[in-house]
C-alpha cells in the first residue's frame, strides 16, 4: 500500500470493488431465479414436457414446488456469500 | 361437544393468547410502536414476517383458487415466494442500512423531496387499503362460517375484532403476537393437509403426496385430470398454451413478485433487525416459514378438488351424483353462509356439478338430462371446508377456523400499522405539524387505522374478486409504484427527485385507472368499461397482471425525466454510496 493514496480515497476504491462484486452476485442469482420460475415453470414448460414427474411433467413440478425450493436456496446462498464478501472487503459491521 | 362450541372454544383460546401477549408487550414510546427497538432476532423476525405476510389470501383463498384453476393458478405460488428473492437481494439490506422507520421516509430522503415522500405515502395507502379489502373478504368468510351467520354479518363482526386488535399494540406487541399467530396458522394449515394426504396417497408429506400415487394405484394428478375432464372442466395440470394466456401468466407472476418486494408492511420488518447481515438472513428465514405453507398449498388444492368430485359423485363420474337430501353436513353448514348454493335446475333432486360453460361437453350433459350445473361453490370456502369434506375430527375443523382468523388478523394488523405509520409519521409529523407530541402522533395513528378499516369493510361487502384476487390487485399497485422507486433509489445515483415523482405517479395512475376500468371505479360493481377477461380487456392483459406494465412505465418515466433534468446533488450520491455498504449501520440507526 503506497502512502500517497489517502485514507478516504482508498475506502472509496474498496467500496467500488465491493459494490461491483455484489452486483455480479445479484445478476447471477437473478438469472437462476428467472430460469426456474418464468423459464421452467411457464415459458419452457412445453420443452420439458417429455420429462415426467408423478403423473405430470417437470414444468408443473417447478411451477408448484421446485421454484420455491430454488428461491430458498438462492436467498441463503446470497446471505452467506455477501456476509463473506463483507469481511473480505472489510466493510462488515464488527 | 358440538362443532359450534368447539369452534368458539378454539378461536376464543387463541384470541386470548394473542391479546395476552399484546398487553404484556404493550408499546411505550413511538419508536417502539414502529420498530420494536431493533432488538429482534432474525429467526424470530422471519417467523413474524411470515405471519405478517401470509394473510387470508394465502391461508383461506389461495388453495381454493389452485383447486379450481389447476396449473394456471401456479402464479400465486411462484409470485408470492419469488418476491422474497428480490427483497433479499435488492432491498432489505440497504433499507436496513439506511435506518429509518418507514418506506416514505427513505423515498423522501433519497429523492431529497417532500413531494416524493407524499407521493410515496399516497402509493402506500392505495396499495395497503386494497390489500385490507381482500383481508376483510377473508375475515367475512371465516367469521360467517364459525359463527354460523350470513357473510355480511360475519364481515361486520370481523371488522370490529380487527379494529380492537390492531389498536391494542404496536409493532413490539405485534412481533411476539405474530410469532404465536404463525405457530397457530401453520399448525392449522398442515394438520388437515397431512391427514388428507395420508388418506389419499399414504404419504404424510402433502407436497410429496401430490406427485405420488393415489390409493387406487394411479398417480394422484393423473386421476384428478381424468375426473375433472369427465365433467367437462379443463384438465387440471394442463397449460393453456395460447400466447395471450402465457403472456398473462408471466406478467401476473412478475407483478406478484415485485409487488411482494414493494409492500410496505413487509419491508418495514427489515428495519427491526440489529444488523445488515441479519436483514439478509431474515429474508431467508421468512421464506422458510412461508414455504412450509406454500409447498403444502398446491397439495391442499388438488386433494380438495378430488375429494369434492368424489363427494358429489360417490360412485364415479360416469354414475349419477348424490341426492340433495343425502348431502353431507358440511354442505348444509356452508349453505347457511350463502357461499355454497344448490339449485335443482332439472328437478331430479340430484346435485349435478359440471362445467356448463364448455361447448364440447354440452352434448354429454344433454344426453344425461342435465340442464346446467346446480352447485355453486365459492372458492374462498374450500380451505375452511376442507377438513369437513375429508370427514376429519371436529377439533381439526375448529383449529382451521382459528388458523384462518390468525392469518387474516395478523396481516390486517400489520397493514393497518403501515397505513397509520404513513399518516401519522410521514404525513402529519413530516409535513403538516412537525411539533406534534408523541401522544398526538399515536392518536393520529389510531384514527387512521379506524378510517382504513371502515373504508375496507365498506368495499369488502362487494369485493372486486375472491380474497386472493383482490390482494393480487394490491400487489399490482405496489409493484407499479413503490418497488421501482426503492430499487432505483439504491441502484442508480442518476435518478433524481423529478424522475422519481414522475415515475411513481405514472406507474400508480396507469395501474389504478386500468384496474378501475376493468373492476369498476373504486371497485363499485357495474362501473367498469371493459370485461375483466383476457380477450375482452383493453390491452389483452387482465387487471391482476397489469402491475408489471405499470412498473415498466414507472422505470421508463423515471429514467427519461431524470436524464432531462438536473443531476442529483453530491450529498445524495454520497448517501447512495453509504447505503450500499453495511459498515456503520449501527451508527446510522443511532442517529434516529
PDB file of C-alpha atoms in Angstrom, chain B residues 333-540:
ATOM      1  CA  UNK B 333     -73.318 -25.743   7.139  1.00  0.00           C
ATOM      2  CA  UNK B 334     -71.962 -23.702   4.253  1.00  0.00           C
ATOM      3  CA  UNK B 335     -75.408 -23.134   2.738  1.00  0.00           C
ATOM      4  CA  UNK B 336     -76.164 -21.039   5.860  1.00  0.00           C
ATOM      5  CA  UNK B 337     -73.411 -18.583   4.897  1.00  0.00           C
ATOM      6  CA  UNK B 338     -74.718 -18.222   1.347  1.00  0.00           C
ATOM      7  CA  UNK B 339     -71.285 -19.105  -0.038  1.00  0.00           C
ATOM      8  CA  UNK B 340     -72.407 -22.532  -1.260  1.00  0.00           C
ATOM      9  CA  UNK B 341     -75.610 -22.768  -3.262  1.00  0.00           C
ATOM     10  CA  UNK B 342     -77.686 -25.544  -4.794  1.00  0.00           C
ATOM     11  CA  UNK B 343     -80.380 -25.018  -7.414  1.00  0.00           C
ATOM     12  CA  UNK B 344     -82.202 -28.065  -8.795  1.00  0.00           C
ATOM     13  CA  UNK B 345     -82.418 -26.965 -12.417  1.00  0.00           C
ATOM     14  CA  UNK B 346     -83.711 -30.235 -13.878  1.00  0.00           C
ATOM     15  CA  UNK B 347     -85.851 -31.096 -10.839  1.00  0.00           C
ATOM     16  CA  UNK B 348     -84.438 -34.588 -10.275  1.00  0.00           C
ATOM     17  CA  UNK B 349     -83.318 -33.962  -6.701  1.00  0.00           C
ATOM     18  CA  UNK B 350     -79.691 -34.792  -7.506  1.00  0.00           C
ATOM     19  CA  UNK B 351     -76.682 -32.461  -7.428  1.00  0.00           C
ATOM     20  CA  UNK B 352     -75.283 -32.203 -10.953  1.00  0.00           C
ATOM     21  CA  UNK B 353     -71.992 -30.361 -10.819  1.00  0.00           C
ATOM     22  CA  UNK B 354     -70.104 -29.922 -14.079  1.00  0.00           C
ATOM     23  CA  UNK B 355     -68.731 -27.294 -16.426  1.00  0.00           C
ATOM     24  CA  UNK B 356     -71.823 -25.900 -18.148  1.00  0.00           C
ATOM     25  CA  UNK B 357     -69.677 -23.299 -19.907  1.00  0.00           C
ATOM     26  CA  UNK B 358     -67.965 -25.937 -22.050  1.00  0.00           C
ATOM     27  CA  UNK B 359     -69.373 -26.301 -25.566  1.00  0.00           C
ATOM     28  CA  UNK B 360     -67.580 -29.603 -26.035  1.00  0.00           C
ATOM     29  CA  UNK B 361     -69.344 -31.060 -23.006  1.00  0.00           C
ATOM     30  CA  UNK B 362     -72.832 -29.701 -23.829  1.00  0.00           C
ATOM     31  CA  UNK B 363     -73.833 -32.807 -25.823  1.00  0.00           C
ATOM     32  CA  UNK B 364     -72.854 -35.194 -22.997  1.00  0.00           C
ATOM     33  CA  UNK B 365     -74.752 -33.055 -20.486  1.00  0.00           C
ATOM     34  CA  UNK B 366     -77.874 -33.023 -22.656  1.00  0.00           C
ATOM     35  CA  UNK B 367     -77.654 -36.795 -23.100  1.00  0.00           C
ATOM     36  CA  UNK B 368     -77.589 -37.262 -19.309  1.00  0.00           C
ATOM     37  CA  UNK B 369     -80.563 -34.914 -18.869  1.00  0.00           C
ATOM     38  CA  UNK B 370     -78.571 -32.161 -17.156  1.00  0.00           C
ATOM     39  CA  UNK B 371     -79.802 -28.599 -17.563  1.00  0.00           C
ATOM     40  CA  UNK B 372     -76.948 -26.611 -16.101  1.00  0.00           C
ATOM     41  CA  UNK B 373     -74.548 -27.023 -13.190  1.00  0.00           C
ATOM     42  CA  UNK B 374     -76.535 -26.985  -9.973  1.00  0.00           C
ATOM     43  CA  UNK B 375     -73.842 -26.444  -7.395  1.00  0.00           C
ATOM     44  CA  UNK B 376     -72.042 -23.127  -6.825  1.00  0.00           C
ATOM     45  CA  UNK B 377     -69.034 -23.268  -4.515  1.00  0.00           C
ATOM     46  CA  UNK B 378     -67.324 -20.014  -3.556  1.00  0.00           C
ATOM     47  CA  UNK B 379     -63.612 -20.712  -3.950  1.00  0.00           C
ATOM     48  CA  UNK B 380     -62.777 -18.940  -0.721  1.00  0.00           C
ATOM     49  CA  UNK B 381     -64.558 -21.590   1.380  1.00  0.00           C
ATOM     50  CA  UNK B 382     -62.510 -24.516   0.162  1.00  0.00           C
ATOM     51  CA  UNK B 383     -59.678 -24.445   2.705  1.00  0.00           C
ATOM     52  CA  UNK B 384     -62.029 -23.900   5.634  1.00  0.00           C
ATOM     53  CA  UNK B 385     -64.399 -26.609   4.403  1.00  0.00           C
ATOM     54  CA  UNK B 386     -61.548 -28.974   3.527  1.00  0.00           C
ATOM     55  CA  UNK B 387     -61.364 -30.858   6.869  1.00  0.00           C
ATOM     56  CA  UNK B 388     -65.147 -31.229   6.834  1.00  0.00           C
ATOM     57  CA  UNK B 389     -65.119 -32.568   3.273  1.00  0.00           C
ATOM     58  CA  UNK B 390     -62.456 -35.115   4.261  1.00  0.00           C
ATOM     59  CA  UNK B 391     -64.505 -36.025   7.381  1.00  0.00           C
ATOM     60  CA  UNK B 392     -61.726 -35.130   9.810  1.00  0.00           C
ATOM     61  CA  UNK B 393     -62.455 -34.843  13.557  1.00  0.00           C
ATOM     62  CA  UNK B 394     -64.189 -31.745  14.957  1.00  0.00           C
ATOM     63  CA  UNK B 395     -61.117 -30.336  16.658  1.00  0.00           C
ATOM     64  CA  UNK B 396     -59.294 -30.141  13.318  1.00  0.00           C
ATOM     65  CA  UNK B 397     -62.172 -28.116  11.856  1.00  0.00           C
ATOM     66  CA  UNK B 398     -62.048 -25.769  14.856  1.00  0.00           C
ATOM     67  CA  UNK B 399     -58.276 -25.453  14.540  1.00  0.00           C
ATOM     68  CA  UNK B 400     -58.570 -24.434  10.882  1.00  0.00           C
ATOM     69  CA  UNK B 401     -61.131 -21.751  11.766  1.00  0.00           C
ATOM     70  CA  UNK B 402     -58.700 -20.380  14.367  1.00  0.00           C
ATOM     71  CA  UNK B 403     -55.813 -20.546  11.879  1.00  0.00           C
ATOM     72  CA  UNK B 404     -57.734 -18.694   9.175  1.00  0.00           C
ATOM     73  CA  UNK B 405     -58.565 -15.921  11.599  1.00  0.00           C
ATOM     74  CA  UNK B 406     -54.953 -15.762  12.781  1.00  0.00           C
ATOM     75  CA  UNK B 407     -53.811 -15.306   9.195  1.00  0.00           C
ATOM     76  CA  UNK B 408     -56.327 -12.586   8.417  1.00  0.00           C
ATOM     77  CA  UNK B 409     -55.821 -10.750  11.703  1.00  0.00           C
ATOM     78  CA  UNK B 410     -52.046 -10.720  11.673  1.00  0.00           C
ATOM     79  CA  UNK B 411     -51.844  -9.285   8.174  1.00  0.00           C
ATOM     80  CA  UNK B 412     -54.634  -6.796   8.701  1.00  0.00           C
ATOM     81  CA  UNK B 413     -52.842  -5.576  11.840  1.00  0.00           C
ATOM     82  CA  UNK B 414     -49.509  -5.255  10.017  1.00  0.00           C
ATOM     83  CA  UNK B 415     -51.085  -3.356   7.148  1.00  0.00           C
ATOM     84  CA  UNK B 416     -53.004  -1.047   9.446  1.00  0.00           C
ATOM     85  CA  UNK B 417     -49.758  -0.315  11.220  1.00  0.00           C
ATOM     86  CA  UNK B 418     -48.106   0.602   7.911  1.00  0.00           C
ATOM     87  CA  UNK B 419     -51.064   2.826   6.973  1.00  0.00           C
ATOM     88  CA  UNK B 420     -51.220   4.534  10.354  1.00  0.00           C
ATOM     89  CA  UNK B 421     -47.441   4.989  10.331  1.00  0.00           C
ATOM     90  CA  UNK B 422     -47.604   6.658   6.929  1.00  0.00           C
ATOM     91  CA  UNK B 423     -50.377   9.005   8.005  1.00  0.00           C
ATOM     92  CA  UNK B 424     -49.136   9.960  11.482  1.00  0.00           C
ATOM     93  CA  UNK B 425     -45.371   9.813  10.942  1.00  0.00           C
ATOM     94  CA  UNK B 426     -44.913  10.822   7.291  1.00  0.00           C
ATOM     95  CA  UNK B 427     -47.960  12.963   6.612  1.00  0.00           C
ATOM     96  CA  UNK B 428     -48.698  14.693   9.929  1.00  0.00           C
ATOM     97  CA  UNK B 429     -45.312  14.785  11.699  1.00  0.00           C
ATOM     98  CA  UNK B 430     -43.324  15.076   8.470  1.00  0.00           C
ATOM     99  CA  UNK B 431     -45.460  17.665   6.689  1.00  0.00           C
ATOM    100  CA  UNK B 432     -48.413  19.191   8.480  1.00  0.00           C
ATOM    101  CA  UNK B 433     -47.283  19.586  12.102  1.00  0.00           C
ATOM    102  CA  UNK B 434     -43.640  18.694  12.881  1.00  0.00           C
ATOM    103  CA  UNK B 435     -44.108  19.697  16.552  1.00  0.00           C
ATOM    104  CA  UNK B 436     -46.836  17.170  17.252  1.00  0.00           C
ATOM    105  CA  UNK B 437     -46.434  15.430  20.632  1.00  0.00           C
ATOM    106  CA  UNK B 438     -45.792  11.676  20.855  1.00  0.00           C
ATOM    107  CA  UNK B 439     -49.263  11.291  22.308  1.00  0.00           C
ATOM    108  CA  UNK B 440     -50.810  13.226  19.437  1.00  0.00           C
ATOM    109  CA  UNK B 441     -48.917  11.086  16.925  1.00  0.00           C
ATOM    110  CA  UNK B 442     -50.210   7.872  18.480  1.00  0.00           C
ATOM    111  CA  UNK B 443     -53.763   9.255  18.474  1.00  0.00           C
ATOM    112  CA  UNK B 444     -53.491  10.213  14.798  1.00  0.00           C
ATOM    113  CA  UNK B 445     -52.164   6.700  14.063  1.00  0.00           C
ATOM    114  CA  UNK B 446     -55.205   5.129  15.693  1.00  0.00           C
ATOM    115  CA  UNK B 447     -57.681   7.406  13.913  1.00  0.00           C
ATOM    116  CA  UNK B 448     -56.018   6.488  10.588  1.00  0.00           C
ATOM    117  CA  UNK B 449     -56.451   2.792  11.429  1.00  0.00           C
ATOM    118  CA  UNK B 450     -60.157   3.267  12.180  1.00  0.00           C
ATOM    119  CA  UNK B 451     -60.764   5.114   8.907  1.00  0.00           C
ATOM    120  CA  UNK B 452     -58.865   2.478   6.905  1.00  0.00           C
ATOM    121  CA  UNK B 453     -60.900  -0.348   8.463  1.00  0.00           C
ATOM    122  CA  UNK B 454     -64.194   1.463   7.800  1.00  0.00           C
ATOM    123  CA  UNK B 455     -63.328   2.021   4.121  1.00  0.00           C
ATOM    124  CA  UNK B 456     -62.079  -1.556   3.658  1.00  0.00           C
ATOM    125  CA  UNK B 457     -65.165  -3.040   5.322  1.00  0.00           C
ATOM    126  CA  UNK B 458     -67.498  -0.999   3.162  1.00  0.00           C
ATOM    127  CA  UNK B 459     -65.696  -2.064  -0.009  1.00  0.00           C
ATOM    128  CA  UNK B 460     -65.297  -5.616   1.328  1.00  0.00           C
ATOM    129  CA  UNK B 461     -69.090  -6.024   1.251  1.00  0.00           C
ATOM    130  CA  UNK B 462     -68.869  -6.064  -2.548  1.00  0.00           C
ATOM    131  CA  UNK B 463     -65.333  -7.283  -3.111  1.00  0.00           C
ATOM    132  CA  UNK B 464     -63.791  -6.983  -6.603  1.00  0.00           C
ATOM    133  CA  UNK B 465     -62.887 -10.696  -6.533  1.00  0.00           C
ATOM    134  CA  UNK B 466     -62.032 -13.610  -4.291  1.00  0.00           C
ATOM    135  CA  UNK B 467     -59.772 -12.678  -1.395  1.00  0.00           C
ATOM    136  CA  UNK B 468     -56.557 -13.687  -3.179  1.00  0.00           C
ATOM    137  CA  UNK B 469     -57.554 -11.867  -6.377  1.00  0.00           C
ATOM    138  CA  UNK B 470     -58.268  -8.613  -4.542  1.00  0.00           C
ATOM    139  CA  UNK B 471     -54.966  -8.955  -2.763  1.00  0.00           C
ATOM    140  CA  UNK B 472     -53.301  -9.562  -6.139  1.00  0.00           C
ATOM    141  CA  UNK B 473     -54.554  -6.127  -7.246  1.00  0.00           C
ATOM    142  CA  UNK B 474     -52.872  -4.581  -4.206  1.00  0.00           C
ATOM    143  CA  UNK B 475     -49.635  -6.259  -5.290  1.00  0.00           C
ATOM    144  CA  UNK B 476     -50.010  -4.811  -8.761  1.00  0.00           C
ATOM    145  CA  UNK B 477     -50.327  -1.339  -7.275  1.00  0.00           C
ATOM    146  CA  UNK B 478     -47.276  -1.779  -5.036  1.00  0.00           C
ATOM    147  CA  UNK B 479     -45.345  -3.253  -7.967  1.00  0.00           C
ATOM    148  CA  UNK B 480     -46.099  -0.270 -10.187  1.00  0.00           C
ATOM    149  CA  UNK B 481     -45.452   2.453  -7.648  1.00  0.00           C
ATOM    150  CA  UNK B 482     -43.185   1.621  -4.694  1.00  0.00           C
ATOM    151  CA  UNK B 483     -40.832  -1.135  -5.859  1.00  0.00           C
ATOM    152  CA  UNK B 484     -39.301   0.759  -8.817  1.00  0.00           C
ATOM    153  CA  UNK B 485     -38.699   3.879  -6.705  1.00  0.00           C
ATOM    154  CA  UNK B 486     -36.928   1.879  -3.983  1.00  0.00           C
ATOM    155  CA  UNK B 487     -34.841  -0.112  -6.406  1.00  0.00           C
ATOM    156  CA  UNK B 488     -33.753   2.877  -8.478  1.00  0.00           C
ATOM    157  CA  UNK B 489     -33.034   4.780  -5.259  1.00  0.00           C
ATOM    158  CA  UNK B 490     -30.425   2.170  -4.336  1.00  0.00           C
ATOM    159  CA  UNK B 491     -29.075   1.006  -7.689  1.00  0.00           C
ATOM    160  CA  UNK B 492     -28.904   4.315  -9.562  1.00  0.00           C
ATOM    161  CA  UNK B 493     -27.347   7.578  -8.489  1.00  0.00           C
ATOM    162  CA  UNK B 494     -28.733   9.352 -11.500  1.00  0.00           C
ATOM    163  CA  UNK B 495     -32.464   9.095 -10.745  1.00  0.00           C
ATOM    164  CA  UNK B 496     -33.392  12.457  -9.249  1.00  0.00           C
ATOM    165  CA  UNK B 497     -36.375  13.951  -7.436  1.00  0.00           C
ATOM    166  CA  UNK B 498     -38.331  14.812 -10.590  1.00  0.00           C
ATOM    167  CA  UNK B 499     -37.738  11.389 -12.106  1.00  0.00           C
ATOM    168  CA  UNK B 500     -38.877   9.524  -9.010  1.00  0.00           C
ATOM    169  CA  UNK B 501     -42.025  11.586  -8.539  1.00  0.00           C
ATOM    170  CA  UNK B 502     -42.989  11.371 -12.211  1.00  0.00           C
ATOM    171  CA  UNK B 503     -42.250   7.630 -12.283  1.00  0.00           C
ATOM    172  CA  UNK B 504     -44.290   6.797  -9.190  1.00  0.00           C
ATOM    173  CA  UNK B 505     -47.231   8.903 -10.341  1.00  0.00           C
ATOM    174  CA  UNK B 506     -47.172   7.453 -13.870  1.00  0.00           C
ATOM    175  CA  UNK B 507     -46.974   3.868 -12.582  1.00  0.00           C
ATOM    176  CA  UNK B 508     -49.648   4.314  -9.926  1.00  0.00           C
ATOM    177  CA  UNK B 509     -52.133   6.242 -12.066  1.00  0.00           C
ATOM    178  CA  UNK B 510     -51.772   3.957 -15.081  1.00  0.00           C
ATOM    179  CA  UNK B 511     -52.266   0.813 -12.969  1.00  0.00           C
ATOM    180  CA  UNK B 512     -55.087   2.197 -10.851  1.00  0.00           C
ATOM    181  CA  UNK B 513     -57.042   3.527 -13.845  1.00  0.00           C
ATOM    182  CA  UNK B 514     -56.583   0.245 -15.725  1.00  0.00           C
ATOM    183  CA  UNK B 515     -57.832  -1.734 -12.704  1.00  0.00           C
ATOM    184  CA  UNK B 516     -60.815   0.576 -12.224  1.00  0.00           C
ATOM    185  CA  UNK B 517     -61.717   0.344 -15.924  1.00  0.00           C
ATOM    186  CA  UNK B 518     -61.935  -3.443 -15.577  1.00  0.00           C
ATOM    187  CA  UNK B 519     -63.064  -3.955 -11.973  1.00  0.00           C
ATOM    188  CA  UNK B 520     -65.322  -0.893 -11.613  1.00  0.00           C
ATOM    189  CA  UNK B 521     -64.398   2.617 -10.472  1.00  0.00           C
ATOM    190  CA  UNK B 522     -63.458   2.481  -6.777  1.00  0.00           C
ATOM    191  CA  UNK B 523     -64.460  -1.179  -7.053  1.00  0.00           C
ATOM    192  CA  UNK B 524     -68.139  -0.283  -7.360  1.00  0.00           C
ATOM    193  CA  UNK B 525     -69.673  -3.143  -9.364  1.00  0.00           C
ATOM    194  CA  UNK B 526     -71.056  -2.289 -12.800  1.00  0.00           C
ATOM    195  CA  UNK B 527     -68.999   0.858 -13.367  1.00  0.00           C
ATOM    196  CA  UNK B 528     -66.302  -0.890 -15.430  1.00  0.00           C
ATOM    197  CA  UNK B 529     -65.809  -0.094 -19.132  1.00  0.00           C
ATOM    198  CA  UNK B 530     -64.256  -3.440 -20.126  1.00  0.00           C
ATOM    199  CA  UNK B 531     -64.888  -7.034 -19.035  1.00  0.00           C
ATOM    200  CA  UNK B 532     -62.029  -8.429 -16.945  1.00  0.00           C
ATOM    201  CA  UNK B 533     -61.107 -11.264 -19.263  1.00  0.00           C
ATOM    202  CA  UNK B 534     -58.004 -11.671 -21.394  1.00  0.00           C
ATOM    203  CA  UNK B 535     -59.884 -11.284 -24.682  1.00  0.00           C
ATOM    204  CA  UNK B 536     -62.237  -8.518 -23.530  1.00  0.00           C
ATOM    205  CA  UNK B 537     -59.698  -6.304 -21.789  1.00  0.00           C
ATOM    206  CA  UNK B 538     -58.286  -3.059 -23.163  1.00  0.00           C
ATOM    207  CA  UNK B 539     -54.713  -4.256 -23.778  1.00  0.00           C
ATOM    208  CA  UNK B 540     -55.312  -8.020 -23.738  1.00  0.00           C
TER     209      UNK B 540
END
